[in-house]
Coordinates of C-alpha atoms in Angstrom, one line a residue:
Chain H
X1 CA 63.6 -51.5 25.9
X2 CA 61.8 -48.8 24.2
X3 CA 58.1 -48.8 23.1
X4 CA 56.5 -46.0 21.6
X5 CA 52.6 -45.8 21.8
X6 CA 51.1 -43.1 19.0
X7 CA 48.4 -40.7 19.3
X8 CA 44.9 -42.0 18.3
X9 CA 44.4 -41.7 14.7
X10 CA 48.1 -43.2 13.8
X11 CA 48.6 -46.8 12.2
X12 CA 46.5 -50.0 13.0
X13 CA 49.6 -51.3 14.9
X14 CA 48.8 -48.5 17.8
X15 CA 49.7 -49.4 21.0
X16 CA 46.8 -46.8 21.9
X17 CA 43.2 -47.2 21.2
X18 CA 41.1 -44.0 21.7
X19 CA 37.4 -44.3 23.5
X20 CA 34.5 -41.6 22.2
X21 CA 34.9 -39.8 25.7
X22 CA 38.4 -38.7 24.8
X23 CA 40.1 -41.0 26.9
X24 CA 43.4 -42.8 25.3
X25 CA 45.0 -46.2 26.4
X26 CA 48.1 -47.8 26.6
X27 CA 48.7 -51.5 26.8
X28 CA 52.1 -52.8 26.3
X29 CA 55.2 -53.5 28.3
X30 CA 52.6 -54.9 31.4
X31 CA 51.2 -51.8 31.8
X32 CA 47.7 -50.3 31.5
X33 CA 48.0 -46.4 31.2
X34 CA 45.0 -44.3 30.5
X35 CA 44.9 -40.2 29.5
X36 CA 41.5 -38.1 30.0
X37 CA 42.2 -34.3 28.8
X38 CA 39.3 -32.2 31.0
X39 CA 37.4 -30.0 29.8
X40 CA 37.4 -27.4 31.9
X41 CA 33.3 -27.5 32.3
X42 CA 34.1 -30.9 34.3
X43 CA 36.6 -29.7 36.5
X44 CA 33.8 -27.0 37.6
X45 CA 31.5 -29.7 37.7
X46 CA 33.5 -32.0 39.5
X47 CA 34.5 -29.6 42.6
X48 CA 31.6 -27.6 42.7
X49 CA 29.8 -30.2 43.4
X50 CA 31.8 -30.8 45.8
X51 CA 31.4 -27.7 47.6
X52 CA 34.6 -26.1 46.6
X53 CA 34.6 -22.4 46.6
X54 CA 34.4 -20.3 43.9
X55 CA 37.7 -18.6 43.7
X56 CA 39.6 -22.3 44.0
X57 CA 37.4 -23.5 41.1
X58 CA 38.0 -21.1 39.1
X59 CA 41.5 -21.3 39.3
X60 CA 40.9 -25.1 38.8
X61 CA 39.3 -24.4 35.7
X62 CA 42.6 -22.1 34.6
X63 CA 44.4 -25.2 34.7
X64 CA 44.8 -28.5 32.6
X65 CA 43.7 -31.5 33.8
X66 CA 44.7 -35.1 32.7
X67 CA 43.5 -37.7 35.0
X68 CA 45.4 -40.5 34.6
X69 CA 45.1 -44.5 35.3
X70 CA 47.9 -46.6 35.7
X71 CA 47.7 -50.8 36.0
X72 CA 50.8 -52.7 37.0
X73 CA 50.1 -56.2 35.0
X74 CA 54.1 -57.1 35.4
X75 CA 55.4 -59.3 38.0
X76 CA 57.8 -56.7 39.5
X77 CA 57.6 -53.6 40.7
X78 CA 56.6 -50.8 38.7
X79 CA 58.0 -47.2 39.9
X80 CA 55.3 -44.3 39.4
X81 CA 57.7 -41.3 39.4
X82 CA 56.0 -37.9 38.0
X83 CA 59.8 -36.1 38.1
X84 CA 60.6 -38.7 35.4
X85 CA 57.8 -37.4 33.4
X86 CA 57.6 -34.5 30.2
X87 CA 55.3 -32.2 28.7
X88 CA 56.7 -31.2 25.3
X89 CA 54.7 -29.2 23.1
X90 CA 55.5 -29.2 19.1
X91 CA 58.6 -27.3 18.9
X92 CA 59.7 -29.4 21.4
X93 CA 59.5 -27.0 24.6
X94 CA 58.9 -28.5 27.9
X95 CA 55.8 -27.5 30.0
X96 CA 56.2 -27.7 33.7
X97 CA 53.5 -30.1 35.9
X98 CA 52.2 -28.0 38.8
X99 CA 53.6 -29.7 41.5
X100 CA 51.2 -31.0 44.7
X101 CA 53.6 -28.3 47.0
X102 CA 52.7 -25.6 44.4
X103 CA 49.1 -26.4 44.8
X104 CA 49.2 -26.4 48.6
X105 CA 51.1 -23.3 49.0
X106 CA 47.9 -22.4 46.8
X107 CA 45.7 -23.5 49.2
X108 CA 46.9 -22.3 52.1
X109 CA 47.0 -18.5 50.4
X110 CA 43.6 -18.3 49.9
X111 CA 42.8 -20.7 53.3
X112 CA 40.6 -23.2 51.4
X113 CA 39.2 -25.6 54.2
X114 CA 41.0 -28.5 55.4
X115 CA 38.1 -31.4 53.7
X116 CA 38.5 -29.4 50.5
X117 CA 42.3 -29.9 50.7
X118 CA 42.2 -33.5 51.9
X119 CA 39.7 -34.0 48.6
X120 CA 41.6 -32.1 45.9
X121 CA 45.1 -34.1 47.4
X122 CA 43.4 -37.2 47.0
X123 CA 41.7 -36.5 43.5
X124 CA 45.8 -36.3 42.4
X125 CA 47.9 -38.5 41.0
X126 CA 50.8 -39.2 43.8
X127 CA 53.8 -38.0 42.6
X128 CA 56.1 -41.0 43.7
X129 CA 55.1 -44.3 44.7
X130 CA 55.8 -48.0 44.0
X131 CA 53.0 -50.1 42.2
X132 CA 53.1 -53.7 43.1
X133 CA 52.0 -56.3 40.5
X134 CA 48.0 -55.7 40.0
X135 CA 48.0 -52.7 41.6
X136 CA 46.1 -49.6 40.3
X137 CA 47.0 -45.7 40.9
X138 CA 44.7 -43.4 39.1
X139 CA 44.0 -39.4 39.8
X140 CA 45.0 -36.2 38.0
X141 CA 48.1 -34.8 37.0
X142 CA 48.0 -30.5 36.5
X143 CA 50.0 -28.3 34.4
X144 CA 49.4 -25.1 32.5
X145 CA 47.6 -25.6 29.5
X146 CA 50.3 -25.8 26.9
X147 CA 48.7 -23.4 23.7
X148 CA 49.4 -26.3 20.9
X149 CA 49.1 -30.2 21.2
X150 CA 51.4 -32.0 23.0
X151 CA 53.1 -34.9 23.5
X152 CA 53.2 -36.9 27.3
X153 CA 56.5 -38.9 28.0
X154 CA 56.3 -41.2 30.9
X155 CA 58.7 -43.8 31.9
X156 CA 58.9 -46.2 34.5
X157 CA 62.0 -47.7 36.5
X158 CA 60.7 -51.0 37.5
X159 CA 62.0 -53.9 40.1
X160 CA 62.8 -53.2 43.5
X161 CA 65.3 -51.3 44.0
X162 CA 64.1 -49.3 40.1
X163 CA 67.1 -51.1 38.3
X164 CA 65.1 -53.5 36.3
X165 CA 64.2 -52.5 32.5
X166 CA 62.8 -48.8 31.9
X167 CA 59.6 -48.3 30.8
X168 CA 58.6 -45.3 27.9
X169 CA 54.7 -44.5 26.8
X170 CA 53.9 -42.0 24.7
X171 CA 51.3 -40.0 23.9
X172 CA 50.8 -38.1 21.3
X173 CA 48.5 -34.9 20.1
X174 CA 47.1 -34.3 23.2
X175 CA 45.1 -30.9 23.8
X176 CA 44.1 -28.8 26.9
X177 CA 41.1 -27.4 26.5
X178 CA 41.7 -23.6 27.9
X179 CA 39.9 -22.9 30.3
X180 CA 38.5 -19.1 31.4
X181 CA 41.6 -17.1 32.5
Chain S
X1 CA 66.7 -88.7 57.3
X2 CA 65.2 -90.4 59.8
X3 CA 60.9 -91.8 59.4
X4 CA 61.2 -89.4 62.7
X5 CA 62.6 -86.3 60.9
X6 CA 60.7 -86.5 57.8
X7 CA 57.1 -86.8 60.3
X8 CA 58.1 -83.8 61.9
X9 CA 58.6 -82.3 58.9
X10 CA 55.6 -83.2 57.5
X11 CA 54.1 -81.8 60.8
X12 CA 55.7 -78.3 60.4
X13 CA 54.6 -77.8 56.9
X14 CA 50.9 -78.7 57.9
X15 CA 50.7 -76.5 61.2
X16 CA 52.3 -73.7 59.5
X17 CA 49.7 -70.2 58.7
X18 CA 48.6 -71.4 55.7
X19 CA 49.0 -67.6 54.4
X20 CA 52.6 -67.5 55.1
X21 CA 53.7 -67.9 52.0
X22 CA 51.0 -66.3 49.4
X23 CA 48.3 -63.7 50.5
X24 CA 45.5 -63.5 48.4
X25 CA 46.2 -61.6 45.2
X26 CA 46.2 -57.9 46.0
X27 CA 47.1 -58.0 50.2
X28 CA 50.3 -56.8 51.2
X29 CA 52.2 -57.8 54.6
X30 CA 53.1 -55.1 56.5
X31 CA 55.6 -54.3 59.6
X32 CA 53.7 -54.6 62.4
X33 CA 53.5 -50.9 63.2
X34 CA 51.3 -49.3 65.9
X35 CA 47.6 -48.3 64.0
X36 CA 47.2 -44.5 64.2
X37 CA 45.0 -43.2 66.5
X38 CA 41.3 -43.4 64.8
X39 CA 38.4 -41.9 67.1
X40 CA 35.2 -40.7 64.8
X41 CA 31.7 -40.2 64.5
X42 CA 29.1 -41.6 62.2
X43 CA 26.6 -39.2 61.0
X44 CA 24.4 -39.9 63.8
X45 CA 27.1 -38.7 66.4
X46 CA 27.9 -42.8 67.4
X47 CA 31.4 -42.5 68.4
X48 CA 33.8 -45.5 67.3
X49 CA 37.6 -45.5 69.2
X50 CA 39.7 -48.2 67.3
X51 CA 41.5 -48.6 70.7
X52 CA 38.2 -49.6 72.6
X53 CA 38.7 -52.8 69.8
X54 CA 41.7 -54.4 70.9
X55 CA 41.2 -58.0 71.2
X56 CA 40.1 -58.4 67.9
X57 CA 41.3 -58.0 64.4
X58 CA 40.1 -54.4 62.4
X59 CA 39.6 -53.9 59.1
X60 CA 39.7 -50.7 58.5
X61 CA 38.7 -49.5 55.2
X62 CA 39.0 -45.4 53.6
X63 CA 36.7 -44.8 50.9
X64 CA 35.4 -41.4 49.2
X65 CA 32.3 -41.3 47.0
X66 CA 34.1 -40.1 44.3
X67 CA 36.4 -42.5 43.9
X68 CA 35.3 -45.4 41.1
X69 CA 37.1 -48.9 42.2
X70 CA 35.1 -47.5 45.7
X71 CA 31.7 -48.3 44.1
X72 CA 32.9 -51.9 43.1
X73 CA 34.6 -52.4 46.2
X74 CA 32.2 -51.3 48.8
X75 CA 29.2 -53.9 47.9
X76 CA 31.9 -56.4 48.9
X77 CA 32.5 -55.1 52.3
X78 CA 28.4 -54.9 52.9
X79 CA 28.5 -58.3 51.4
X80 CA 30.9 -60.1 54.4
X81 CA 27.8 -59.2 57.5
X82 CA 26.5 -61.9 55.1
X83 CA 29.0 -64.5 55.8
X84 CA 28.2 -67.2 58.0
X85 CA 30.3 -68.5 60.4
X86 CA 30.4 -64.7 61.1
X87 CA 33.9 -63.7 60.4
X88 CA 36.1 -62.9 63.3
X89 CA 37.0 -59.3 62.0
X90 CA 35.1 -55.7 62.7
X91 CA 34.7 -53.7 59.8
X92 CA 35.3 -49.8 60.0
X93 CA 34.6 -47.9 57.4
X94 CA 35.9 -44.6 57.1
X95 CA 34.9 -41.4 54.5
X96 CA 37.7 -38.9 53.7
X97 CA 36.4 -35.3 54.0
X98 CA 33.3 -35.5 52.0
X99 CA 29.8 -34.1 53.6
X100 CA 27.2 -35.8 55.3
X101 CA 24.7 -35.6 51.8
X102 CA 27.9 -36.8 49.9
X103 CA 27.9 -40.3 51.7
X104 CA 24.2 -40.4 52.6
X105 CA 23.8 -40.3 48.3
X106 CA 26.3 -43.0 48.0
X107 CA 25.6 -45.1 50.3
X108 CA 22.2 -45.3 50.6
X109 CA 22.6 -46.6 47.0
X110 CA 25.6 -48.2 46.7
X111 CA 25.5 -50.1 50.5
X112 CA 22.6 -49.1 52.2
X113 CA 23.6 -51.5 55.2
X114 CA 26.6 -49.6 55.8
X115 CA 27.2 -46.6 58.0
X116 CA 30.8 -45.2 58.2
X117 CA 32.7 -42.9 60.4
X118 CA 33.2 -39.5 59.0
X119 CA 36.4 -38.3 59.1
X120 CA 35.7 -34.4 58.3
X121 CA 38.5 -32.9 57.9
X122 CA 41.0 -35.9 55.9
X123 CA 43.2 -35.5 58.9
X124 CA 42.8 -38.8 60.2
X125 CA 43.1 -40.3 56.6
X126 CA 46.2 -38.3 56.2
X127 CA 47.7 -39.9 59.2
X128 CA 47.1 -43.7 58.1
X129 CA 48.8 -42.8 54.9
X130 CA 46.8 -45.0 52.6
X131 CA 48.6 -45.7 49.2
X132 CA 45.5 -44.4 47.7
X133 CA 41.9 -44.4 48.0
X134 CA 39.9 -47.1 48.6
X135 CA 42.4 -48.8 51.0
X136 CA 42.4 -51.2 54.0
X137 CA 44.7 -51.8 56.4
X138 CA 44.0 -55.3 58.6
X139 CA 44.8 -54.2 62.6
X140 CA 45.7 -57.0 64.8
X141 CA 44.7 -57.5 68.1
X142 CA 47.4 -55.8 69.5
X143 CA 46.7 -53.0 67.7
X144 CA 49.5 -53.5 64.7
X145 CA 48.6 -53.0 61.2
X146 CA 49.4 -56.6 59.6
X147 CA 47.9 -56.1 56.4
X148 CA 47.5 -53.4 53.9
X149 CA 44.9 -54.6 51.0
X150 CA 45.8 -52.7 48.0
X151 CA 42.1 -50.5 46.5
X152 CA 39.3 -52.1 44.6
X153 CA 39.5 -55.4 46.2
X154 CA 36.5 -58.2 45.9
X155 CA 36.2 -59.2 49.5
X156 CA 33.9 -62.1 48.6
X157 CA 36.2 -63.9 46.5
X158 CA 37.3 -67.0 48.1
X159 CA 40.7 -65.9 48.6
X160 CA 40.3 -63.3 50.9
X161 CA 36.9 -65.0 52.5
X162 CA 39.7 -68.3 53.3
X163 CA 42.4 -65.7 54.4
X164 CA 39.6 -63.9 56.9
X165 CA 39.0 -67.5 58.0
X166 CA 42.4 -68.1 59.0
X167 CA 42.7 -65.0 61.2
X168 CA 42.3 -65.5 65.4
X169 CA 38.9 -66.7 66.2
X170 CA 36.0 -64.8 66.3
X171 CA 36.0 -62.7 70.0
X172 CA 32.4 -61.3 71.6
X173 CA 32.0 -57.9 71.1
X174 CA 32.5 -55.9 74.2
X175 CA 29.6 -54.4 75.9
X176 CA 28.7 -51.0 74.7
X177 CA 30.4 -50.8 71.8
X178 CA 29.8 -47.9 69.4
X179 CA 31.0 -49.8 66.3
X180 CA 28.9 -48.7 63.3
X181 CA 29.5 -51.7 61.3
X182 CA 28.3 -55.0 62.4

């Protein structure tokens, strides 16, 4: 099975609605799947706050952030698998997710405490989980900020051993606000 | 079958845990492991040792400020000190790596009857291994995690306030205890 969800703007028969905050989301195939580009003034704003030290906000802010909500509405298992996911910007190039080992090996370079580690970790989307039936997962997934819109392919193995149908959402035309590099 | 057989039947089906077969929407059984280690401090310095609480069932629940289903979730939590018959559970609540002013702001709001154990550096957090944040795992008397209630839950519903019901009976706190939560 293949569904296609469209960028906001597209045809009433959308899959995707888009909210005035920027936030887009998917309903179809039993799944509730959300997208929140950051701008990079609420990633400072977020950790800041949060007592986060300059240097590892900053290099925060150099980075794009789309915080991410998923729902499992089905009646099997739903497999949340960030490997299975792409970045492709308009010519159809791939744009790498920072990975949560890339951002520890971060981390531990510049020695940001142990709380702030334990908070940014848990601020992330996990990178490989099962979500049973009504179960949420929500948190932030990182990559460069590609220079040109760009399209987010996720898909799903459900059931529970991931054999059951595949899942594919799309989203379309998103943009990364650049942050200060 | 015999009158006999289909009486004992009927017997077996009425005596069994009524849970056994469907958990409230949202609770997941789990294997029976040992609970982590989980010795912390409120803000005030009151010391809780989940091991000092054997006897009884736990819930223990990990929350953040930060995180949204948390907000809904947490009145829920405050809401079961309510409950009469008292429920025969203690409540734990424990904050992942946020500052004292962090959970003071939230909570004074948010629960204000609440106090939670602070667990400063995530490390304890990291070594329960919740799915996610908020999460609760139910710990048994022996000291096994039973339950693992998946985040955002409404702990007032009747589901979960008949499945509470159902665990072992209520047991009398022992003397001294340090427990912040009622």
């Amino acid at each position: 099975m293949l569904l296609t969800g469209v960028g906001a703007g597209a045809d009433a028969a959308d899959d995707i609605t888009a909210a005035p905050d920027g936030r887009r989301e998917y309903r179809g195939q039993g799944l509730v799947m959300s997208v929140t580009a950051r701008l990079p003034e609420q990633q400072f704003a977020f950790y800041s706050a949060r007592g986060f030290p300059e240097d590892a906000v900053r290099r925060i802010t150099q980075r794009c952030f789309l915080t991410i909500g998923i729902r499992n509405e089905r009646n099997d298992i739903v497999w949340l698998e960030l490997d299975e996911w792409r970045f492709l910007d308009g010519d159809g190039r791939e744009h790498k997710r920072l990975k949560r080992d890339e951002w520890n090996a971060l981390w531990k370079r510049i020695n940001l405490a142990p709380a702030h580690r334990a908070t940014f970790g848990w601020t992330q989307l996990p990178e490989r989980r099962d979500l049973h039936p009504g179960e949420s997962a929500g948190g932030n997934v990182t990559l460069a900020p590609p220079p040109s819109p760009f399209i987010l392919e996720a898909r799903f193995r459900t059931g529970d051993d991931g054999t059951g149908p595949v899942l594919r959402v799309r989203f379309e035309n998103l943009i990364c606000p650049r942050g200060d590099t | 079958m015999t009158r006999f057989a289909w009486l004992w039947l009927l017997v077996l089906l009425i005596t069994a845990p009524a849970f056994s077969a469907s958990l409230p929407k949202g609770l997941l059984e789990q294997d029976g492991r040992p609970a982590p280690p989980l010795r912390l401090a409120t803000m005030d310095g009151k010391t809780t040792d989940i091991a000092a609480l054997r006897g009884q069932w736990v819930l223990v629940h990990f929350w953040a400020s930060w995180c949204v289903p948390c907000r809904r979730e947490m009145p829920t939590l405050q809401g079961l000190s309510t409950v009469k018959p008292p429920l025969p559970i203690r409540l734990i609540l424990v904050n992942t790596a946020e500052t004292d002013d962090e959970v003071f702001a939230f909570l004074n709001i948010i629960a204000p009857d609440l106090d939670t154990l602070m667990d400063r550096d995530g490390q304890v957090t990291e070594h329960w291994q919740p799915r996610g944040l908020p999460a609760s795992f139910l710990v048994d008397p022996e000291g096994r995690i039973r339950y693992l209630a998946l985040g955002g839950r409404d702990w007032l519903s009747s589901g979960y306030l008949a499945f509470l019901r159902s665990l072992a009976a209520p047991v009398e706190p022992s003397s001294g205890s340090t427990d912040p939560a009622y």
